[in-house]
mmCIF file of C-alpha atoms and ligand atoms in Angstrom:
data_model
loop_
_atom_site.group_PDB
_atom_site.id
_atom_site.type_symbol
_atom_site.label_atom_id
_atom_site.label_comp_id
_atom_site.label_asym_id
_atom_site.label_seq_id
_atom_site.Cartn_x
_atom_site.Cartn_y
_atom_site.Cartn_z
ATOM 1 C CA UNK V 25 0.000 0.000 0.000
ATOM 2 C CA UNK V 26 1.226 3.498 -0.775
ATOM 3 C CA UNK V 27 1.973 5.634 2.244
ATOM 4 C CA UNK V 28 -0.931 7.676 3.564
ATOM 5 C CA UNK V 29 -0.902 11.449 3.188
ATOM 6 C CA UNK V 30 0.832 13.299 5.988
ATOM 7 C CA UNK V 31 -0.988 13.714 9.313
ATOM 8 C CA UNK V 32 -3.822 11.367 8.425
ATOM 9 C CA UNK V 33 -6.872 11.419 10.677
ATOM 10 C CA UNK V 34 -8.657 8.162 11.511
ATOM 11 C CA UNK V 35 -12.316 8.340 12.536
ATOM 12 C CA UNK V 36 -14.221 5.479 14.143
ATOM 13 C CA UNK V 37 -17.965 5.456 14.815
ATOM 14 C CA UNK V 38 -21.291 4.074 13.625
ATOM 15 C CA UNK V 39 -21.965 4.632 9.927
ATOM 16 C CA UNK V 40 -25.697 5.337 9.759
ATOM 17 C CA UNK V 41 -28.114 6.365 7.056
ATOM 18 C CA UNK V 42 -30.307 9.166 8.389
ATOM 19 C CA UNK V 43 -34.009 8.957 7.640
ATOM 20 C CA UNK V 44 -35.086 12.544 8.008
ATOM 21 C CA UNK V 45 -38.586 13.946 8.099
ATOM 22 C CA UNK V 46 -40.752 16.518 9.822
ATOM 23 C CA UNK V 47 -43.166 15.262 12.472
ATOM 24 C CA UNK V 48 -45.746 16.615 14.911
ATOM 25 C CA UNK V 49 -45.077 16.621 18.625
ATOM 26 C CA UNK V 50 -47.792 13.944 18.951
ATOM 27 C CA UNK V 51 -45.656 11.556 16.866
ATOM 28 C CA UNK V 52 -42.736 12.014 19.256
ATOM 29 C CA UNK V 53 -45.043 11.463 22.226
ATOM 30 C CA UNK V 54 -46.440 8.309 20.672
ATOM 31 C CA UNK V 55 -42.950 6.781 20.407
ATOM 32 C CA UNK V 56 -41.719 8.141 23.729
ATOM 33 C CA UNK V 57 -39.194 10.531 22.180
ATOM 34 C CA UNK V 58 -38.104 13.944 23.470
ATOM 35 C CA UNK V 59 -37.993 16.979 21.162
ATOM 36 C CA UNK V 60 -34.232 17.479 21.418
ATOM 37 C CA UNK V 61 -32.435 14.273 22.151
ATOM 38 C CA UNK V 62 -30.324 11.474 20.736
ATOM 39 C CA UNK V 63 -31.101 7.953 21.893
ATOM 40 C CA UNK V 64 -30.652 4.370 20.798
ATOM 41 C CA UNK V 65 -33.883 2.757 19.701
ATOM 42 C CA UNK V 66 -35.211 -0.436 21.163
ATOM 43 C CA UNK V 67 -37.589 -3.052 19.803
ATOM 44 C CA UNK V 68 -40.616 -0.873 20.427
ATOM 45 C CA UNK V 69 -39.322 1.514 17.729
ATOM 46 C CA UNK V 70 -39.292 -1.076 14.912
ATOM 47 C CA UNK V 71 -42.870 -0.149 14.006
ATOM 48 C CA UNK V 72 -41.917 3.511 14.094
ATOM 49 C CA UNK V 73 -39.438 3.012 11.254
ATOM 50 C CA UNK V 74 -42.113 1.136 9.285
ATOM 51 C CA UNK V 75 -44.586 3.955 9.860
ATOM 52 C CA UNK V 76 -42.019 6.596 8.893
ATOM 53 C CA UNK V 77 -41.073 5.061 5.567
ATOM 54 C CA UNK V 78 -44.703 4.165 4.782
ATOM 55 C CA UNK V 79 -46.616 7.287 5.775
ATOM 56 C CA UNK V 80 -44.108 10.140 5.638
ATOM 57 C CA UNK V 81 -42.111 11.846 2.945
ATOM 58 C CA UNK V 82 -38.640 10.977 4.131
ATOM 59 C CA UNK V 83 -35.204 12.014 2.926
ATOM 60 C CA UNK V 84 -32.285 9.592 3.094
ATOM 61 C CA UNK V 85 -29.117 11.427 4.102
ATOM 62 C CA UNK V 86 -25.698 9.948 4.917
ATOM 63 C CA UNK V 87 -25.147 10.279 8.657
ATOM 64 C CA UNK V 88 -23.334 8.775 11.590
ATOM 65 C CA UNK V 89 -21.600 11.347 13.730
ATOM 66 C CA UNK V 90 -17.882 10.831 12.978
ATOM 67 C CA UNK V 91 -18.515 10.029 9.348
ATOM 68 C CA UNK V 92 -20.292 13.399 9.085
ATOM 69 C CA UNK V 93 -17.269 15.100 10.652
ATOM 70 C CA UNK V 94 -14.826 13.410 8.275
ATOM 71 C CA UNK V 95 -16.900 14.324 5.211
ATOM 72 C CA UNK V 96 -16.880 17.931 6.367
ATOM 73 C CA UNK V 97 -13.135 17.870 7.105
ATOM 74 C CA UNK V 98 -12.486 16.490 3.610
ATOM 75 C CA UNK V 99 -14.673 19.163 2.078
ATOM 76 C CA UNK V 100 -12.520 21.816 3.698
ATOM 77 C CA UNK V 101 -9.181 20.101 3.083
ATOM 78 C CA UNK V 102 -10.130 19.562 -0.573
ATOM 79 C CA UNK V 103 -7.480 16.848 -0.777
ATOM 80 C CA UNK V 104 -8.810 13.274 -0.840
ATOM 81 C CA UNK V 105 -7.913 10.541 1.644
ATOM 82 C CA UNK V 106 -6.598 12.759 4.423
ATOM 83 C CA UNK V 107 -9.140 10.906 6.571
ATOM 84 C CA UNK V 108 -9.877 7.204 7.013
ATOM 85 C CA UNK V 109 -13.077 5.838 8.523
ATOM 86 C CA UNK V 110 -13.665 2.609 10.454
ATOM 87 C CA UNK V 111 -17.156 1.342 11.259
ATOM 88 C CA UNK V 112 -19.497 -1.507 10.333
ATOM 89 C CA UNK V 113 -22.234 -1.665 7.707
ATOM 90 C CA UNK V 114 -24.415 -4.391 6.211
ATOM 91 C CA UNK V 115 -24.033 -5.866 2.741
ATOM 92 C CA UNK V 116 -26.887 -3.882 1.239
ATOM 93 C CA UNK V 117 -27.988 -0.806 -0.684
ATOM 94 C CA UNK V 118 -27.798 1.517 2.326
ATOM 95 C CA UNK V 119 -24.226 0.446 3.035
ATOM 96 C CA UNK V 120 -23.278 1.013 -0.602
ATOM 97 C CA UNK V 121 -24.916 4.420 -0.559
ATOM 98 C CA UNK V 122 -22.990 5.419 2.586
ATOM 99 C CA UNK V 123 -19.717 4.237 1.097
ATOM 100 C CA UNK V 124 -20.276 6.060 -2.183
ATOM 101 C CA UNK V 125 -21.201 9.334 -0.457
ATOM 102 C CA UNK V 126 -18.197 9.134 1.835
ATOM 103 C CA UNK V 127 -15.818 8.321 -1.023
ATOM 104 C CA UNK V 128 -17.319 11.096 -3.114
ATOM 105 C CA UNK V 129 -16.419 13.441 -0.274
ATOM 106 C CA UNK V 130 -12.848 12.093 -0.233
ATOM 107 C CA UNK V 131 -13.059 9.903 2.878
ATOM 108 C CA UNK V 132 -11.122 6.630 2.680
ATOM 109 C CA UNK V 133 -13.819 4.277 4.048
ATOM 110 C CA UNK V 134 -12.649 0.971 5.467
ATOM 111 C CA UNK V 135 -15.927 -0.608 6.585
ATOM 112 C CA UNK V 136 -16.264 -3.947 8.264
ATOM 113 C CA UNK V 137 -19.066 -5.501 6.203
ATOM 114 C CA UNK V 138 -21.547 -7.737 7.974
ATOM 115 C CA UNK V 139 -23.169 -10.207 5.595
ATOM 116 C CA UNK V 140 -26.222 -10.899 7.713
ATOM 117 C CA UNK V 141 -27.209 -7.705 9.526
ATOM 118 C CA UNK V 142 -28.665 -4.601 7.849
ATOM 119 C CA UNK V 143 -26.880 -1.240 7.689
ATOM 120 C CA UNK V 144 -27.809 1.004 10.611
ATOM 121 C CA UNK V 145 -30.236 3.889 10.311
ATOM 122 C CA UNK V 146 -31.050 6.947 12.376
ATOM 123 C CA UNK V 147 -34.466 8.577 12.428
ATOM 124 C CA UNK V 148 -33.893 12.346 12.428
ATOM 125 C CA UNK V 149 -37.253 13.761 13.376
ATOM 126 C CA UNK V 150 -37.629 17.476 12.922
ATOM 127 C CA UNK V 151 -40.244 19.314 14.942
ATOM 128 C CA UNK V 152 -40.033 23.069 14.484
ATOM 129 C CA UNK V 153 -36.461 24.055 15.309
ATOM 130 C CA UNK V 154 -35.902 20.893 17.352
ATOM 131 C CA UNK V 155 -34.742 17.514 16.219
ATOM 132 C CA UNK V 156 -34.969 14.146 17.875
ATOM 133 C CA UNK V 157 -32.555 11.385 16.873
ATOM 134 C CA UNK V 158 -33.331 7.713 17.316
ATOM 135 C CA UNK V 159 -30.537 5.452 16.103
ATOM 136 C CA UNK V 160 -31.060 1.843 15.068
ATOM 137 C CA UNK V 161 -27.442 0.654 15.011
ATOM 138 C CA UNK V 162 -28.017 -2.792 13.444
ATOM 139 C CA UNK V 163 -24.796 -3.751 11.567
ATOM 140 C CA UNK V 164 -22.933 -0.797 13.142
ATOM 141 C CA UNK V 165 -23.366 -2.545 16.483
ATOM 142 C CA UNK V 166 -21.528 -5.635 15.265
ATOM 143 C CA UNK V 167 -18.120 -3.990 14.772
ATOM 144 C CA UNK V 168 -15.326 -6.094 16.236
ATOM 145 C CA UNK V 169 -11.761 -5.301 17.187
ATOM 146 C CA UNK V 170 -10.318 -7.861 14.743
ATOM 147 C CA UNK V 171 -11.200 -5.433 11.942
ATOM 148 C CA UNK V 172 -8.447 -3.169 13.269
ATOM 149 C CA UNK V 173 -6.084 -6.107 13.488
ATOM 150 C CA UNK V 174 -6.219 -6.837 9.755
ATOM 151 C CA UNK V 175 -2.828 -6.197 8.198
ATOM 152 C CA UNK V 176 -3.980 -3.390 5.887
ATOM 153 C CA UNK V 177 -5.733 -1.605 8.742
ATOM 154 C CA UNK V 178 -2.747 -2.037 11.061
ATOM 155 C CA UNK V 179 -0.691 -0.179 8.447
ATOM 156 C CA UNK V 180 -3.228 2.627 8.292
ATOM 157 C CA UNK V 181 -3.191 2.928 12.078
ATOM 158 C CA UNK V 182 0.611 2.956 12.198
ATOM 159 C CA UNK V 183 0.792 5.769 9.674
ATOM 160 C CA UNK V 184 -2.010 7.924 11.094
ATOM 161 C CA UNK V 185 -1.216 10.799 13.451
ATOM 162 C CA UNK V 186 -4.696 11.748 14.687
ATOM 163 C CA UNK V 187 -7.668 9.734 15.935
ATOM 164 C CA UNK V 188 -11.269 10.815 16.361
ATOM 165 C CA UNK V 189 -13.739 8.505 18.088
ATOM 166 C CA UNK V 190 -17.273 9.364 19.178
ATOM 167 C CA UNK V 191 -18.807 8.609 22.539
ATOM 168 C CA UNK V 192 -21.518 6.883 20.508
ATOM 169 C CA UNK V 193 -19.022 4.150 19.671
ATOM 170 C CA UNK V 194 -18.592 3.328 23.372
ATOM 171 C CA UNK V 195 -21.895 1.443 23.164
ATOM 172 C CA UNK V 196 -20.402 -0.714 20.406
ATOM 173 C CA UNK V 197 -16.766 -1.688 20.894
ATOM 174 C CA UNK V 198 -14.724 -0.208 23.772
ATOM 175 C CA UNK V 199 -11.789 -2.612 23.141
ATOM 176 C CA UNK V 200 -11.319 -1.139 19.645
ATOM 177 C CA UNK V 201 -11.375 2.371 21.114
ATOM 178 C CA UNK V 202 -8.819 1.431 23.753
ATOM 179 C CA UNK V 203 -6.604 -0.105 21.087
ATOM 180 C CA UNK V 204 -6.443 3.192 19.162
ATOM 181 C CA UNK V 205 -6.143 5.177 22.403
ATOM 182 C CA UNK V 206 -3.231 3.083 23.671
ATOM 183 C CA UNK V 207 -1.495 3.245 20.327
ATOM 184 C CA UNK V 208 -1.901 7.021 20.252
ATOM 185 C CA UNK V 209 -0.443 7.416 23.746
ATOM 186 C CA UNK V 210 2.429 5.047 23.044
ATOM 187 C CA UNK V 211 3.549 6.877 19.907
ATOM 188 C CA UNK V 212 2.781 10.379 21.163
ATOM 189 C CA UNK V 213 -0.015 10.901 18.629
ATOM 190 C CA UNK V 214 -3.278 12.780 19.245
ATOM 191 C CA UNK V 215 -6.440 11.016 20.387
ATOM 192 C CA UNK V 216 -9.697 12.970 20.310
ATOM 193 C CA UNK V 217 -13.131 11.994 21.634
ATOM 194 C CA UNK V 218 -16.644 13.423 21.517
ATOM 195 C CA UNK V 219 -19.044 13.085 24.463
ATOM 196 C CA UNK V 220 -21.717 12.628 21.734
ATOM 197 C CA UNK V 221 -24.931 12.553 23.802
ATOM 198 C CA UNK V 222 -26.009 12.801 27.445
ATOM 199 C CA UNK V 223 -26.913 9.095 27.555
ATOM 200 C CA UNK V 224 -23.263 8.140 27.123
ATOM 201 C CA UNK V 225 -22.270 9.846 30.390
ATOM 202 C CA UNK V 226 -25.451 8.658 32.085
ATOM 203 C CA UNK V 227 -25.292 4.985 31.167
ATOM 204 C CA UNK V 228 -21.771 4.234 29.929
ATOM 205 C CA UNK V 229 -19.734 6.274 32.389
ATOM 206 C CA UNK V 230 -17.496 3.370 33.473
ATOM 207 C CA UNK V 231 -16.326 2.749 29.919
ATOM 208 C CA UNK V 232 -16.025 6.464 29.231
ATOM 209 C CA UNK V 233 -13.835 6.827 32.333
ATOM 210 C CA UNK V 234 -11.495 4.092 31.094
ATOM 211 C CA UNK V 235 -10.954 5.964 27.830
ATOM 212 C CA UNK V 236 -10.663 9.500 29.214
ATOM 213 C CA UNK V 237 -7.073 9.274 30.468
ATOM 214 C CA UNK V 238 -6.002 8.845 26.826
ATOM 215 C CA UNK V 239 -8.024 11.770 25.500
ATOM 216 C CA UNK V 240 -5.974 14.725 24.259
ATOM 217 C CA UNK V 241 -8.934 16.670 22.872
ATOM 218 C CA UNK V 242 -12.464 16.324 24.275
ATOM 219 C CA UNK V 243 -15.455 17.700 22.349
ATOM 220 C CA UNK V 244 -19.055 18.158 23.441
ATOM 221 C CA UNK V 245 -21.992 20.534 23.621
ATOM 222 C CA UNK V 246 -23.472 22.121 26.737
ATOM 223 C CA UNK V 247 -26.002 19.360 27.424
ATOM 224 C CA UNK V 248 -23.332 16.707 27.121
ATOM 225 C CA UNK V 249 -21.039 18.743 29.395
ATOM 226 C CA UNK V 250 -23.802 18.911 31.963
ATOM 227 C CA UNK V 251 -24.481 15.166 31.846
ATOM 228 C CA UNK V 252 -20.740 14.525 32.116
ATOM 229 C CA UNK V 253 -20.508 16.772 35.192
ATOM 230 C CA UNK V 254 -23.417 14.988 36.817
ATOM 231 C CA UNK V 255 -21.898 11.574 36.159
ATOM 232 C CA UNK V 256 -18.671 12.779 37.792
ATOM 233 C CA UNK V 257 -20.627 14.040 40.796
ATOM 234 C CA UNK V 258 -19.623 17.657 40.156
ATOM 235 C CA UNK V 259 -22.226 20.014 41.485
ATOM 236 C CA UNK V 260 -22.065 22.626 38.767
ATOM 237 C CA UNK V 261 -23.829 23.410 35.507
ATOM 238 C CA UNK V 262 -21.337 26.127 34.552
ATOM 239 C CA UNK V 263 -19.881 25.007 31.223
ATOM 240 C CA UNK V 264 -16.552 26.780 31.841
ATOM 241 C CA UNK V 265 -16.124 25.149 35.209
ATOM 242 C CA UNK V 266 -16.985 21.730 33.782
ATOM 243 C CA UNK V 267 -14.472 22.241 30.966
ATOM 244 C CA UNK V 268 -11.756 23.160 33.487
ATOM 245 C CA UNK V 269 -12.510 20.106 35.602
ATOM 246 C CA UNK V 270 -12.593 17.832 32.552
ATOM 247 C CA UNK V 271 -9.223 19.171 31.401
ATOM 248 C CA UNK V 272 -7.767 18.466 34.841
ATOM 249 C CA UNK V 273 -8.868 14.814 35.034
ATOM 250 C CA UNK V 274 -6.041 12.260 35.118
ATOM 251 C CA UNK V 275 -4.148 11.788 31.884
ATOM 252 C CA UNK V 276 -1.779 9.113 30.550
ATOM 253 C CA UNK V 277 0.523 11.428 28.658
ATOM 254 C CA UNK V 278 2.069 14.780 29.608
ATOM 255 C CA UNK V 279 0.400 16.710 26.754
ATOM 256 C CA UNK V 280 -2.204 19.014 28.372
ATOM 257 C CA UNK V 281 -5.797 18.057 27.566
ATOM 258 C CA UNK V 282 -7.797 20.403 25.371
ATOM 259 C CA UNK V 283 -11.526 20.638 26.061
ATOM 260 C CA UNK V 284 -13.805 22.188 23.435
ATOM 261 C CA UNK V 285 -17.464 22.722 24.358
ATOM 262 C CA UNK V 286 -19.917 24.280 21.897
ATOM 263 C CA UNK V 287 -23.108 25.971 23.045
ATOM 264 C CA UNK V 288 -25.165 26.558 19.884
ATOM 265 C CA UNK V 289 -25.132 30.307 19.183
ATOM 266 C CA UNK V 290 -23.319 31.055 22.470
ATOM 267 C CA UNK V 291 -19.511 31.236 22.609
ATOM 268 C CA UNK V 292 -17.380 28.127 22.176
ATOM 269 C CA UNK V 293 -15.556 27.377 25.439
ATOM 270 C CA UNK V 294 -12.010 26.114 25.106
ATOM 271 C CA UNK V 295 -9.833 25.020 27.995
ATOM 272 C CA UNK V 296 -6.197 24.290 27.423
ATOM 273 C CA UNK V 297 -4.605 23.037 30.606
ATOM 274 C CA UNK V 298 -5.926 25.604 33.091
ATOM 275 C CA UNK V 299 -6.601 28.460 30.668
ATOM 276 C CA UNK V 300 -10.175 29.215 29.544
ATOM 277 C CA UNK V 301 -10.897 31.057 26.305
ATOM 278 C CA UNK V 302 -14.302 31.995 24.919
ATOM 279 C CA UNK V 303 -14.706 32.255 21.160
ATOM 280 C CA UNK V 304 -17.849 34.138 20.160
ATOM 281 C CA UNK V 305 -20.083 32.721 17.416
ATOM 282 C CA UNK V 306 -21.464 34.915 14.644
ATOM 283 C CA UNK V 307 -25.222 34.545 14.970
ATOM 284 C CA UNK V 308 -27.152 33.377 11.957
ATOM 285 C CA UNK V 309 -30.371 35.173 11.074
ATOM 286 C CA UNK V 310 -33.488 33.134 11.791
ATOM 287 C CA UNK V 311 -34.315 32.856 8.078
ATOM 288 C CA UNK V 312 -30.841 31.430 7.352
ATOM 289 C CA UNK V 313 -31.368 28.446 9.681
ATOM 290 C CA UNK V 314 -32.671 25.396 7.792
ATOM 291 C CA UNK V 315 -31.928 22.813 10.478
ATOM 292 C CA UNK V 316 -29.176 22.416 13.039
ATOM 293 C CA UNK V 317 -28.878 18.650 12.488
ATOM 294 C CA UNK V 318 -25.176 17.910 12.204
ATOM 295 C CA UNK V 319 -23.995 21.305 13.471
ATOM 296 C CA UNK V 320 -21.869 19.769 16.210
ATOM 297 C CA UNK V 321 -20.440 17.149 13.860
ATOM 298 C CA UNK V 322 -19.605 19.815 11.283
ATOM 299 C CA UNK V 323 -17.947 21.930 13.956
ATOM 300 C CA UNK V 324 -15.643 19.023 14.811
ATOM 301 C CA UNK V 325 -14.935 18.385 11.111
ATOM 302 C CA UNK V 326 -13.963 22.000 10.535
ATOM 303 C CA UNK V 327 -11.941 22.136 13.744
ATOM 304 C CA UNK V 328 -9.986 18.966 12.974
ATOM 305 C CA UNK V 329 -9.356 19.981 9.348
ATOM 306 C CA UNK V 330 -7.168 22.792 10.683
ATOM 307 C CA UNK V 331 -5.890 21.113 13.831
ATOM 308 C CA UNK V 332 -4.336 18.201 11.902
ATOM 309 C CA UNK V 333 -2.435 20.722 9.810
ATOM 310 C CA UNK V 334 -0.891 22.123 12.972
ATOM 311 C CA UNK V 335 -2.908 25.342 12.806
ATOM 312 C CA UNK V 336 -3.579 26.835 16.223
ATOM 313 C CA UNK V 337 -6.677 26.540 18.365
ATOM 314 C CA UNK V 338 -8.141 29.851 17.238
ATOM 315 C CA UNK V 339 -7.881 28.921 13.551
ATOM 316 C CA UNK V 340 -9.408 25.532 14.348
ATOM 317 C CA UNK V 341 -12.369 27.039 16.215
ATOM 318 C CA UNK V 342 -12.942 29.625 13.478
ATOM 319 C CA UNK V 343 -13.079 26.904 10.847
ATOM 320 C CA UNK V 344 -15.299 24.752 13.081
ATOM 321 C CA UNK V 345 -17.831 27.562 13.385
ATOM 322 C CA UNK V 346 -17.662 28.245 9.661
ATOM 323 C CA UNK V 347 -18.368 24.586 8.847
ATOM 324 C CA UNK V 348 -21.208 24.382 11.380
ATOM 325 C CA UNK V 349 -22.891 27.435 9.901
ATOM 326 C CA UNK V 350 -22.666 26.082 6.365
ATOM 327 C CA UNK V 351 -24.374 22.897 7.546
ATOM 328 C CA UNK V 352 -27.074 24.798 9.433
ATOM 329 C CA UNK V 353 -28.009 26.515 6.174
ATOM 330 C CA UNK V 354 -28.687 23.115 4.560
ATOM 331 C CA UNK V 355 -30.739 19.979 5.345
ATOM 332 C CA UNK V 356 -28.933 17.343 7.422
ATOM 333 C CA UNK V 357 -25.161 17.220 7.520
ATOM 334 C CA UNK V 358 -24.635 18.186 3.877
ATOM 335 C CA UNK V 359 -22.253 20.766 2.447
ATOM 336 C CA UNK V 360 -22.391 23.051 -0.606
ATOM 337 C CA UNK V 361 -20.534 21.688 -3.664
ATOM 338 C CA UNK V 362 -17.609 24.048 -3.398
ATOM 339 C CA UNK V 363 -15.821 25.043 -0.213
ATOM 340 C CA UNK V 364 -14.983 28.728 -0.084
ATOM 341 C CA UNK V 365 -12.986 28.490 3.129
ATOM 342 C CA UNK V 366 -9.390 29.696 2.990
HETATM 343 P P1 LIG D 26 -26.784 15.735 15.902
HETATM 344 O O1 LIG D 26 -26.678 15.468 17.340
HETATM 345 O O2 LIG D 26 -27.920 16.468 15.353
HETATM 346 O O3 LIG D 26 -25.581 16.445 15.362
HETATM 347 P P2 LIG D 26 -24.746 17.349 16.007
HETATM 348 O O4 LIG D 26 -23.737 17.535 14.964
HETATM 349 O O5 LIG D 26 -24.271 16.952 17.332
HETATM 350 O O6 LIG D 26 -25.757 18.622 16.050
HETATM 351 P P3 LIG D 26 -26.447 19.358 17.219
HETATM 352 O O7 LIG D 26 -27.525 20.146 16.604
HETATM 353 O O8 LIG D 26 -26.738 18.470 18.351
HETATM 354 O O9 LIG D 26 -25.287 20.275 17.530
HETATM 355 P P4 LIG D 26 -24.533 20.421 18.876
HETATM 356 O O10 LIG D 26 -25.500 20.729 19.955
HETATM 357 O O11 LIG D 26 -23.601 19.298 19.076
HETATM 358 O O12 LIG D 26 -23.715 21.663 18.500
HETATM 359 P P5 LIG D 26 -24.066 23.149 18.797
HETATM 360 O O13 LIG D 26 -25.526 23.444 18.658
HETATM 361 O O14 LIG D 26 -23.418 23.497 20.067
HETATM 362 O O15 LIG D 26 -26.576 14.373 15.165
HETATM 363 C C1 LIG D 26 -26.308 14.260 13.834
HETATM 364 C C2 LIG D 26 -25.835 12.892 13.480
HETATM 365 O O16 LIG D 26 -25.654 12.063 14.606
HETATM 366 C C3 LIG D 26 -26.776 12.173 12.568
HETATM 367 O O17 LIG D 26 -26.235 12.202 11.267
HETATM 368 C C4 LIG D 26 -26.858 10.767 13.143
HETATM 369 O O18 LIG D 26 -26.664 9.770 12.170
HETATM 370 C C5 LIG D 26 -25.771 10.755 14.160
HETATM 371 N N1 LIG D 26 -26.045 9.861 15.276
HETATM 372 C C6 LIG D 26 -27.099 9.832 16.104
HETATM 373 N N2 LIG D 26 -27.019 8.805 16.953
HETATM 374 C C7 LIG D 26 -25.863 8.153 16.658
HETATM 375 C C8 LIG D 26 -25.207 7.004 17.188
HETATM 376 N N3 LIG D 26 -25.712 6.282 18.203
HETATM 377 N N4 LIG D 26 -24.025 6.658 16.631
HETATM 378 C C9 LIG D 26 -23.480 7.367 15.604
HETATM 379 N N5 LIG D 26 -24.069 8.438 15.068
HETATM 380 C C10 LIG D 26 -25.234 8.834 15.596
HETATM 381 O O19 LIG D 26 -23.407 23.880 17.565
HETATM 382 C C11 LIG D 26 -22.090 23.689 17.153
HETATM 383 C C12 LIG D 26 -21.638 24.958 16.486
HETATM 384 O O20 LIG D 26 -22.564 25.310 15.469
HETATM 385 C C13 LIG D 26 -21.586 26.181 17.365
HETATM 386 O O21 LIG D 26 -20.426 26.280 18.097
HETATM 387 C C14 LIG D 26 -21.710 27.272 16.333
HETATM 388 O O22 LIG D 26 -20.503 27.528 15.710
HETATM 389 C C15 LIG D 26 -22.666 26.710 15.352
HETATM 390 N N6 LIG D 26 -24.045 27.136 15.626
HETATM 391 C C16 LIG D 26 -25.027 26.419 16.242
HETATM 392 N N7 LIG D 26 -26.183 27.112 16.304
HETATM 393 C C17 LIG D 26 -25.924 28.307 15.713
HETATM 394 C C18 LIG D 26 -26.702 29.469 15.442
HETATM 395 N N8 LIG D 26 -27.983 29.565 15.807
HETATM 396 N N9 LIG D 26 -26.104 30.508 14.814
HETATM 397 C C19 LIG D 26 -24.815 30.421 14.441
HETATM 398 N N10 LIG D 26 -24.033 29.365 14.658
HETATM 399 C C20 LIG D 26 -24.571 28.319 15.289
HETATM 400 NA NA1 LIG D 27 -24.191 16.748 19.381
#
């Protein structure tokens, strides 16, 4: 295999096809969903997916949190294969669609393909300015660590310099995450993690705590920060204070931990070691906002596109905000054809 481009970023998460539509509040109530949330579905939601695809006009949009971020990073980098993605799909049309969209964007997808389980989906239910996500992981949930141990993937891992894993993936395969995390620490690379959703801190805190000592950059939004604080037993809802405490948690390597918390239109909070910086966000006009689905993922994609080039934190945040705003102006986590970012 030819060597990977310099400073390659590996992403690992659930590749999901988003099934997006607009629903009434009564639909959310019927299926026990909150207006603004991200959960994993259970068996009682099977009929919901049937109802959605039967009775609603739905859009199929490539999703999955880290895959969204990598597509956005590639869009900005405008240089194919700077990013590689690991995750599991089924051997079906949805999986092929996800792969083709990711490749089109320039992401080097290295899926583990499950012959017997369907590609995962995520219902993205829009209600006014809110959106409720209900993920049906299916094949994504069957990812196994041996995929990383394949010779070709070992080579990719050896050559990569940056890793981005979502909290969402903690529900799937913590050993695979720890493998990348350990490798990153051992070779003084950079391991980054997203808190992803409140339920990860609430229900998977033990696993999250095992991974945290390896985390060089921690991403999240204000709700996720809050849930993380609660799980740690910290009696504060102040995002800055939570970021400071998160940065100070034990760490395997001497590199200071960077914590980056977004708060929608409010300033992005960044803690580096014990220094807090607030980066204001340019507010979008109400009529410019199509939907905020994918805003956080796009922020991370924009941020990492600069960070892996060794640009500073300010340049990374600026690009993150730019990417998020471009995504907010479009449906789902999709980008305009041409990137005007310089
Ligand atoms: P979703 O959670 O919608 O995506 P997200 O990227 O996290 O978007 P949010 O709207 O939650 O943004 P945020 O709150 O994180 O960020 P913030 O508002 O602070 O999920 C999308 C994807 O997740 C789907 O594709 C789905 O497939 C996937 N997914 C769901 N479950 C999954 C699972 N189990 N496994 C894998 N994937 C899963 O905003 C960030 C930045 O945006 C701000 O800092 C700012 O720069 C900008 N911004 C936000 N609002 C404004 C505004 N009003 N004006 C200007 N700028 C703004
Ligand atoms: Na989010």
